[in-house]
Coordinates of C-alpha atoms in Angstrom, one line a residue:
X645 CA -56.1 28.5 43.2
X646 CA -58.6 26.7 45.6
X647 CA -58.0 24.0 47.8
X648 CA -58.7 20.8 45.7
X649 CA -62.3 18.6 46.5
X650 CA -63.6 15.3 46.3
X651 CA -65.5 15.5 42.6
X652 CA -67.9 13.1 43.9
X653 CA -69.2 15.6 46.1
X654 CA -71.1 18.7 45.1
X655 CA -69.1 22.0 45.4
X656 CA -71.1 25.7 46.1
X657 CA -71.3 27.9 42.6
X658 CA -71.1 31.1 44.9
X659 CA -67.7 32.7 45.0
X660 CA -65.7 32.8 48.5
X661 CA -66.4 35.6 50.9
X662 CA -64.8 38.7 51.7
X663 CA -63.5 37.4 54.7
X664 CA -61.8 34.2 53.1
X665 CA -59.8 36.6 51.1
X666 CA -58.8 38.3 53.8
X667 CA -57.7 35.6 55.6
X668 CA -55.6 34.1 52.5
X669 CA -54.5 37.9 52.4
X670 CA -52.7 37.5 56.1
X671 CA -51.6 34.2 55.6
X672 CA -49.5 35.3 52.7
X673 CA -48.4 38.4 53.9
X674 CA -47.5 36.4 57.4
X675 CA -45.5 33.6 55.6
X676 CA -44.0 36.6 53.4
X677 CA -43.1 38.4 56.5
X678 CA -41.0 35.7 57.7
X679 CA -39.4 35.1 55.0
X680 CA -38.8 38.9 54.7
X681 CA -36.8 38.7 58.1
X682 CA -34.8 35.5 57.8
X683 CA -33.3 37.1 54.3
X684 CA -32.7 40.2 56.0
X685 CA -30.5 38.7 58.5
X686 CA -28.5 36.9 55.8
X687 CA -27.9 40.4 54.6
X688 CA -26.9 42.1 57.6
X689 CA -24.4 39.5 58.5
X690 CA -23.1 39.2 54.8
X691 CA -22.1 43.0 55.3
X692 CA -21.3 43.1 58.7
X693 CA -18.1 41.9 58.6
X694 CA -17.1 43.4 55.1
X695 CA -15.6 46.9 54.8
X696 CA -15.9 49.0 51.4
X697 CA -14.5 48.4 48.8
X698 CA -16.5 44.7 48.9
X699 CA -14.9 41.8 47.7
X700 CA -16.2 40.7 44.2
X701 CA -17.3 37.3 45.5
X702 CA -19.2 39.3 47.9
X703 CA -20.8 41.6 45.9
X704 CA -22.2 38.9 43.5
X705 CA -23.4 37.0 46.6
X706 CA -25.5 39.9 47.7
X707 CA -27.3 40.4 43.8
X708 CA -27.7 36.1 43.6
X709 CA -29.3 36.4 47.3
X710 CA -31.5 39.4 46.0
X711 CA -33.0 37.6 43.4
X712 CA -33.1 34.4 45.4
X713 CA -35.3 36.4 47.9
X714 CA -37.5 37.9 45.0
X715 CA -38.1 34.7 44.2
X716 CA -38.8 32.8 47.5
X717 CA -41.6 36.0 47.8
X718 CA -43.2 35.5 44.5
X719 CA -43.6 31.7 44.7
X720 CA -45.5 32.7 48.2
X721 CA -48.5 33.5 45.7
X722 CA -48.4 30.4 44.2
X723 CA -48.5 28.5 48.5
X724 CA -52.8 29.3 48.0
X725 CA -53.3 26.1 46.5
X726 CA -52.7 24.5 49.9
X727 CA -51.0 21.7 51.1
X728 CA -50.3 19.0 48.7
X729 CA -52.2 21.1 46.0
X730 CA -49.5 20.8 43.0
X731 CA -46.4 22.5 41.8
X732 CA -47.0 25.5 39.6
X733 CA -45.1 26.4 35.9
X734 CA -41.7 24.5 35.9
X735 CA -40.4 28.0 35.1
X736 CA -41.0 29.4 38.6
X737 CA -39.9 26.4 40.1
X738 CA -36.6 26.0 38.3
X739 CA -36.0 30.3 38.7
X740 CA -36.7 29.4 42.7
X741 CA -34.4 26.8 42.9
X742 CA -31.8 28.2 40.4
X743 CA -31.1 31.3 42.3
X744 CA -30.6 29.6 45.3
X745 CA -28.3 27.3 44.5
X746 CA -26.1 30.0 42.9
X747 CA -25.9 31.4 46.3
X748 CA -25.2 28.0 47.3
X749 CA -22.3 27.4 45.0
X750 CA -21.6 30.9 45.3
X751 CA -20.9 30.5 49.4
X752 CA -18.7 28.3 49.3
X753 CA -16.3 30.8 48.3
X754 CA -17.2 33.6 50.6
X755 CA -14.8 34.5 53.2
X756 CA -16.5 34.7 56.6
X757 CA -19.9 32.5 57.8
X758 CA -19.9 30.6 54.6
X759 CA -22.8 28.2 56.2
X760 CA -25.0 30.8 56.2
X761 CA -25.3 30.9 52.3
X762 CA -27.0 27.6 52.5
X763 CA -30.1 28.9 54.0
X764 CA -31.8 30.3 50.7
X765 CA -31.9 26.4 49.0
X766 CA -33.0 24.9 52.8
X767 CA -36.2 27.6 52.0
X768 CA -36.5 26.9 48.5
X769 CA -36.9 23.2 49.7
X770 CA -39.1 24.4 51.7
X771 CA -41.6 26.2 49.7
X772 CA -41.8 23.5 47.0
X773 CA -42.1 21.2 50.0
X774 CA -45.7 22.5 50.7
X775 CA -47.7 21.6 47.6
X776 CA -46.2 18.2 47.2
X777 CA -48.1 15.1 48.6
X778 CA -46.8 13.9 52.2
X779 CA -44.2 11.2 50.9
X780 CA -42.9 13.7 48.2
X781 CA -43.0 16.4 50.7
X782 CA -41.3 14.6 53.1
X783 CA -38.7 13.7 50.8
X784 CA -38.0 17.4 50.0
X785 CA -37.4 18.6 53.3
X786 CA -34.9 15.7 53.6
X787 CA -33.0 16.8 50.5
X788 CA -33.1 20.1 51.4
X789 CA -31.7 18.9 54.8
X790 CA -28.7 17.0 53.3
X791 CA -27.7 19.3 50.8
X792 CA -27.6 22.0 53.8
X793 CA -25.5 19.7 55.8
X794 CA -23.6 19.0 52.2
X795 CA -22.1 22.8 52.2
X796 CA -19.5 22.1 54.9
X797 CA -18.4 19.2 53.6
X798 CA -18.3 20.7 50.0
X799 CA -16.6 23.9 51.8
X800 CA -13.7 21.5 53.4
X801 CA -13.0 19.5 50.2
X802 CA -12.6 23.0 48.2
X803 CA -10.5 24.8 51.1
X804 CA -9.0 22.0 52.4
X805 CA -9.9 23.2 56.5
X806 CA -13.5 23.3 57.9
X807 CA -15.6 25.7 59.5
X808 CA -16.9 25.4 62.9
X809 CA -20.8 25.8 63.8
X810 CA -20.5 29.9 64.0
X811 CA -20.4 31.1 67.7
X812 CA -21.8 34.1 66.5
X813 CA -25.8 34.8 68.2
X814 CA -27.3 36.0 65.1
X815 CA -26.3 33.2 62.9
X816 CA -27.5 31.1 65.4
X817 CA -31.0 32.9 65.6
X818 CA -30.8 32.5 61.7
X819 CA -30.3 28.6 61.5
X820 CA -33.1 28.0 64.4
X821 CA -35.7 30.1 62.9
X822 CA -34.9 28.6 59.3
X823 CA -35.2 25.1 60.8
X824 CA -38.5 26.0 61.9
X825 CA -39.4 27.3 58.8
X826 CA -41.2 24.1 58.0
X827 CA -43.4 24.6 60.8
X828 CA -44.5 27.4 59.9
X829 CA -45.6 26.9 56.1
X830 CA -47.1 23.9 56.9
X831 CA -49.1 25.1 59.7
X832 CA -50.2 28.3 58.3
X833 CA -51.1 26.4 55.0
X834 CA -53.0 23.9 57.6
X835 CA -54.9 27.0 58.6
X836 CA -56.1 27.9 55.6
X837 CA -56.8 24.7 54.1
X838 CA -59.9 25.0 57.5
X839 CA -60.7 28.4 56.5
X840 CA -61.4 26.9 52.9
X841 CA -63.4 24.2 54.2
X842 CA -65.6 25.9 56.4
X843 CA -66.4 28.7 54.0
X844 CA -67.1 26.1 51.0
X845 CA -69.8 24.3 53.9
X846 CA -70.9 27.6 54.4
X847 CA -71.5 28.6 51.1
X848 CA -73.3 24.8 50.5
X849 CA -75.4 24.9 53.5
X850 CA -76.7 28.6 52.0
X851 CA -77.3 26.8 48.5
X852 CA -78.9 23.6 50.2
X853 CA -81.3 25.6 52.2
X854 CA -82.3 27.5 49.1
X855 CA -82.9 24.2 47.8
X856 CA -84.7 22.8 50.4
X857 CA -87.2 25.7 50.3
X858 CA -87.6 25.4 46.6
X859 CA -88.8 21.7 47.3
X860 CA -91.1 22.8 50.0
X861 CA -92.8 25.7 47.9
X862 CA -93.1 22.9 44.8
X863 CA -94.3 20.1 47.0
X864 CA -97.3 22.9 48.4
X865 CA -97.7 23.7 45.2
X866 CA -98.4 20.4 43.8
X867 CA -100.2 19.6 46.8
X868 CA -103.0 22.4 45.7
X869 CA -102.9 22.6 42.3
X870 CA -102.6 18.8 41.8
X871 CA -105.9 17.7 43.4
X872 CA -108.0 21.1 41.9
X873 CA -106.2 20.6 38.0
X874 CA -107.6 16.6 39.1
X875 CA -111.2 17.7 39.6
X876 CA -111.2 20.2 36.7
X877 CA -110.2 17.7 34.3
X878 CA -112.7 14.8 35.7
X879 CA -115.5 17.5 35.9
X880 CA -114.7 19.0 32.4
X881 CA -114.9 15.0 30.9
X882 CA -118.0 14.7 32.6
X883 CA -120.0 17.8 31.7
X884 CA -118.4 16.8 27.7
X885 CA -120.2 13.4 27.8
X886 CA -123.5 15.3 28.9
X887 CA -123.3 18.1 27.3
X888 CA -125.8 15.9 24.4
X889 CA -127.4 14.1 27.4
X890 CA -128.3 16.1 30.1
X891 CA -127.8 19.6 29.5
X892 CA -128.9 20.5 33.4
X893 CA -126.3 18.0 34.9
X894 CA -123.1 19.5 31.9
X895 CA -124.4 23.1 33.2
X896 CA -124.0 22.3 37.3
X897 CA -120.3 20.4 36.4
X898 CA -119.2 23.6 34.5
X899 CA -120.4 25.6 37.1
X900 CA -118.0 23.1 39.7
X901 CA -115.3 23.5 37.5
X902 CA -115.6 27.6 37.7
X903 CA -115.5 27.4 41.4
X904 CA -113.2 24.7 41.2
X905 CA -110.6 27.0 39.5
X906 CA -111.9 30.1 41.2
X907 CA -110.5 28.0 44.7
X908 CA -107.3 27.0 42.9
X909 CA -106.2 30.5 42.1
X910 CA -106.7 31.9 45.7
X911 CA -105.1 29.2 47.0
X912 CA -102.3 30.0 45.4
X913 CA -102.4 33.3 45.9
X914 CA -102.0 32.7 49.5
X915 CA -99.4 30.5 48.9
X916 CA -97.4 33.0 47.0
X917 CA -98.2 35.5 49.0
X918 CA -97.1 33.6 52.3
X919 CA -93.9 32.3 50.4
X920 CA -93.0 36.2 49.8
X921 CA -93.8 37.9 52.3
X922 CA -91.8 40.2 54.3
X923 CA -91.5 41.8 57.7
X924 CA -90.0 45.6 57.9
X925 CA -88.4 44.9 61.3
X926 CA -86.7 41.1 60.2
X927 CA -85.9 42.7 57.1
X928 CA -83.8 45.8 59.1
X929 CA -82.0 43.6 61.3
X930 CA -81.2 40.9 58.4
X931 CA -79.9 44.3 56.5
X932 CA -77.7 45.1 59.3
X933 CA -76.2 42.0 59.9
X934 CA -75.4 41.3 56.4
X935 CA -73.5 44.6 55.9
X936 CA -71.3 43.6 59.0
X937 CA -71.1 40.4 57.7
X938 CA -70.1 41.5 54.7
X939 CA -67.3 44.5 56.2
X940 CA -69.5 47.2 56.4
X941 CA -69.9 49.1 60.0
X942 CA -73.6 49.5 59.8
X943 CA -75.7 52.3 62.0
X944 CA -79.5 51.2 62.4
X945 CA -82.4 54.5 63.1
X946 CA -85.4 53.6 63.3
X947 CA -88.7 55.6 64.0
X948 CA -91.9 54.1 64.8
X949 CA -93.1 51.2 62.3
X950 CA -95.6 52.0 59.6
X951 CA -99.0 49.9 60.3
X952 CA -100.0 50.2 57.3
X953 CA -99.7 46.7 55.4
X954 CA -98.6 48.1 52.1
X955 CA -96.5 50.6 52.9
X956 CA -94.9 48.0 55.3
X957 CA -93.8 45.9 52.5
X958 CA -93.1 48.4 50.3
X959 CA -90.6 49.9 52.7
X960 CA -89.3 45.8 53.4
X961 CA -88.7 45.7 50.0
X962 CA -86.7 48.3 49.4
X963 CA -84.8 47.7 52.2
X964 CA -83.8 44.6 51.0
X965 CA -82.9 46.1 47.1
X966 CA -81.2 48.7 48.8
X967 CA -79.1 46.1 50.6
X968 CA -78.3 43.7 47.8
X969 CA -77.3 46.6 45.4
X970 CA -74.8 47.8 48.4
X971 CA -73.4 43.7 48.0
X972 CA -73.0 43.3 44.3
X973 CA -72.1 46.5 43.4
X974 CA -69.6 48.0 45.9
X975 CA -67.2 47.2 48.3
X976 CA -68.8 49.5 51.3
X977 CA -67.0 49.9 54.9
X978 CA -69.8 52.2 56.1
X979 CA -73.6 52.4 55.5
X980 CA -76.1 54.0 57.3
X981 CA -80.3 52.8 57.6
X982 CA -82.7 55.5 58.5
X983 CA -86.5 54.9 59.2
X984 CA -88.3 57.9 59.7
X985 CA -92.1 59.0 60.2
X986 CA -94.0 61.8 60.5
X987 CA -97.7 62.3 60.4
X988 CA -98.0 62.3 57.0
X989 CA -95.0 60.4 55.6
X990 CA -92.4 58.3 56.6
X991 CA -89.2 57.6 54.9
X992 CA -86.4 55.4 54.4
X993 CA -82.8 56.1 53.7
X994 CA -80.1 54.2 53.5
X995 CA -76.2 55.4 52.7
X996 CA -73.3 53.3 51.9
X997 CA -69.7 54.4 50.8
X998 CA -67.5 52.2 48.6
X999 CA -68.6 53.1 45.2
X1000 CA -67.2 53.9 42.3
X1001 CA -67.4 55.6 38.6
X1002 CA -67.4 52.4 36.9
X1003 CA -70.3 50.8 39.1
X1004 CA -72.5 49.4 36.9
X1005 CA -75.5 50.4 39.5
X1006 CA -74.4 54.1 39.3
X1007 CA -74.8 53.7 35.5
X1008 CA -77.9 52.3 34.8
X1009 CA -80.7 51.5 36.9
X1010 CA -81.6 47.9 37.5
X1011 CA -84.9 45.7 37.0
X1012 CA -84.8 46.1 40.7
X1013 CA -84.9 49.6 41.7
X1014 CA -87.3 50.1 38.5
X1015 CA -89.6 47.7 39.6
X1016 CA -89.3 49.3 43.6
X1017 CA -89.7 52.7 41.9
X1018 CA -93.3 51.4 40.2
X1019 CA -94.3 50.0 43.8
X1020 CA -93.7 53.1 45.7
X1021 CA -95.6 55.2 42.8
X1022 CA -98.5 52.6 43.5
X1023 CA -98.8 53.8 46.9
X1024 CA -97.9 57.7 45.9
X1025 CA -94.8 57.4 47.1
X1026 CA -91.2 58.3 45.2
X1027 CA -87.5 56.8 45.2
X1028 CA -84.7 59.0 44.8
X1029 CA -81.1 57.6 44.1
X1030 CA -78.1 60.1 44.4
X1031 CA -73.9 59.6 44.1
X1032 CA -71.5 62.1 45.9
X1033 CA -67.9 60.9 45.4
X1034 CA -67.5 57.6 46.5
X1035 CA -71.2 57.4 48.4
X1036 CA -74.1 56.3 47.3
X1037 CA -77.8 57.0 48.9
X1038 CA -81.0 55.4 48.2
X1039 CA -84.2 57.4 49.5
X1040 CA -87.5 55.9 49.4
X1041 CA -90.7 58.5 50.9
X1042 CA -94.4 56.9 51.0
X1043 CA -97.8 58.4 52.8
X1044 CA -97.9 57.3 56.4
X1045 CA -101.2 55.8 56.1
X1046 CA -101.7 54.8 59.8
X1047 CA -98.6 54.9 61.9
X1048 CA -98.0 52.2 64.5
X1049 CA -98.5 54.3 68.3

C-alpha cells in the first residue's frame, strides 16, 4: 500500500525500484524483529517461575499470548501504508485487539508478574497507533497508556492486595523497551515514508526528463519542417495559378518545391539521426551502471573499440537490448559484458543469471532482438541467444571493418 500523495500533483506511472522494496523489506522485518523479542521475554518469564504440571490459567495464558503475537506480526504487513495512512479491514483490527485483551483479562488472574500481561494490548495500541492521523494517534497511545496503568488497579479490586512494580531485571528490561516501542514504529515508519518520497521524485525526474526531451525533439522538428511544409505550400499555390499563365515561371516553382522537399527530408534525417545516436563506450558504462543500479554485480571487458561507424552502433545497440531484456525480464545478481576484437571480427557477449523457465524472453524472441538480429545480418554479422539453468547469454559477432589502433 503506498504512502498517500497530494492528487493535485502528478505521480510517476513507473513502479518503485528494487531497492525501495528492499528497504520496506528491512523495515518490516526490523519492526517484526522487535516485536519478536519483547514477546519472547513475556514467554520466558511466564514459564520461569512455573513448574510442570502448569496451572490451567497459565496454560491458556501462553495459547491467548501465541495468538496475540501472531497477530501483532501479521498486522506488521499492513504498517507499509505509512504513518497516518489508514486502518486496514476491521477484521484484523478487531482479531489484534481481541487477543490481546484476552491476555489482558486473562492476567489478571495469573499468579506471579501479573503486570506483565498488559504489555500485548500497550503494543496492539501501538500498531494501530501508526496509521492513525496525529490527534487520533495520539489519542491511542494514551488509551493504551491508561488501560496499562488500569491492570493494577483492576488486579487490586479482584484480589483485594496490590502488586508492587516487579524488582525483577527482566521485567524491568520488558516494560522499558515496550515503552519505547512507540519510538520505534514511528521512526522506522518516518524512515520509510523518505525512502518513498525520494524514490517517487526519482522516478518523476526520470519521466520529466523524458518529457522534456520529447518537447525538444518536437520543437526541432517543427522548427524544420514548419518553415519548408510553409514554402512548399506557397510555391505549389503559386506554380497552380501559372500553370495557365506562364508555364516557364510554374516549371522553375515546381522545381523549388522539389529541392525544397529534397532539403526537408535530409534535415530531418540528421535530426533523427542526431536524436538516436549512440556511442559504444557511453553505452558500456551506462550498461554497467544500470545492472549495479539495478542489484546486479556487473564485470566490464573490453578490447579495442571498433572504428568502424556501423558496426559501432550496431554493437551500441545491442548492448543496450541486451541490457533492457536483463531488466524486464529477470531478476539477475551477476552479469558479465565482454567486447572482443580480432582482425577480422569482434564480438560482444554479455551473460546475466537470474532467469527462469517462465521468462517470457526465454520463450519467444522480442521485436527487439529480431530487429538487432536483421541489423547485424545487414553488416554480415550473427546474434546467438543461449539458456543454461538459470543463465542467460546474448552473443552478437560482426566483421571488424577497421579496428580502432
Amino acid at each position: 500500500m503506498p504512502v498517500a500523495a497530494n492528487p493535485d500533483v502528478l505521480q510517476p506511472t513507473a513502479l518503485p525500484g528494487r531497492s525501495v522494496r528492499t528497504t520496506w523489506t528491512y523495515t518490516l522485518g526490523c519492526m517484526v524483529f522487535i516485536l519478536l523479542v519483547l514477546d519472547f521475554m513475556l514467554f520466558a518469564l511466564a514459564l520461569e517461575p512455573a513448574t510442570p504440571p502448569l496451572e490451567s490459567v497459565t496454560g491458556i495464558l501462553l495459547i491467548s499470548l501465541a495468538c496475540a503475537v501472531a497477530a501483532q506480526i501479521r498486522y506488521c504487513w499492513f504498517l507499509r501504508a505509512g504513518l497516518g495512512g489508514g486502518l486496514p479491514h476491521v477484521a484484523w483490527n478487531l482479531a489484534l485487539i481481541g487477543t490481546s485483551a484476552v491476555v489482558w483479562i486473562l492476567g489478571l488472574f495469573a499468579t506471579t508478574n501479573a503486570l506483565m500481561w498488559s504489555v500485548p494490548l500497550w503494543l496492539a495500541a501501538c500498531l494501530i497507533a501508526c496509521l492513525l492521523p496525529t490527534r487520533q494517534r495520539l489519542a491511542t497511545l494514551a488509551a493504551g497508556l491508561a488501560l496499562t496503568a488500569l491492570h493494577p488497579v483492576a488486579y487490586q479490586l479482584l484480589h483485594h492486595r496490590s502488586y508492587a512494580f516487579p524488582e525483577d531485571s527482566g521485567l524491568r528490561m520488558l516494560f522499558s523497551y515496550a515503552a519505547l516501542m512507540p519510538v520505534v514504529l514511528i521512526s522506522s515508519l518516518w524512515w520509510w515514508r523518505i525512502v518513498v518520497e525520494l524514490d517517487r521524485h526519482r522516478l518523476m525526474a526520470g519521466e520529466l526528463a523524458v518529457a522534456q526531451e520529447r518537447l525538444r525533439f518536437a520543437s526541432d522538428l517543427h522548427d524544420i519542417q514548419g518553415h519548408h511544409l510553409q514554402v512548399i505550400a506557397l510555391k505549389s499555390e503559386l506554380a497552380e495559378r501559372l500553370l495557365t499563365i506562364d508555364a516557364a515561371a510554374a516549371r522553375g516553382h515546381i522545381h523549388d518545391v522539389r529541392l525544397t522537399a529534397k532539403q526537408a527530408l535530409e534535415e530531418t534525417r540528421s535530426l533523427v539521426s542526431g536524436y538516436r545516436g549512440t556511442v559504444l563506450e557511453n553505452e558500456l558504462e551506462n550498461a554497467r551502471e544500470v545492472l549495479s543500479a539495478a542489484g546486479a554485480h556487473c564485470e566490464l571487458t573490453i578490447d579495442p573499440i571498433p572504428g568502424n561507424p556501423d558496426v559501432h552502433k550496431a554493437l551500441a545497440m545491442a548492448v543496450r537490448e541486451a541490457t533492457t531484456n536483463i531488466l524486464r525480464h529477470s531478476n539477475a545478481t551477476n552479469a558479465s559484458i565482454t567486447l572482443s576484437a580480432s582482425a577480422n571480427s569482434c564480438s560482444l557477449t554479455i551473460k546475466n543469471n537470474g532467469v527462469t523457465n517462465g521468462t517470457p524472453a526465454v520463450q519467444t524472441l522480442g521485436n527487439g532482438l529480431a530487429g538487432l538480429r536483421e541489423r547485424l545480418s545487414a553488416l554480415g554479422g550473427q546474434l546467438q541467444t543461449t539458456m543454461d539453468a538459470e543463465r542467460f547469454e546474448l552473443l552478437a559477432s560482426i566483421p571488424s571493418k577497421g579496428i580502432a589502433p
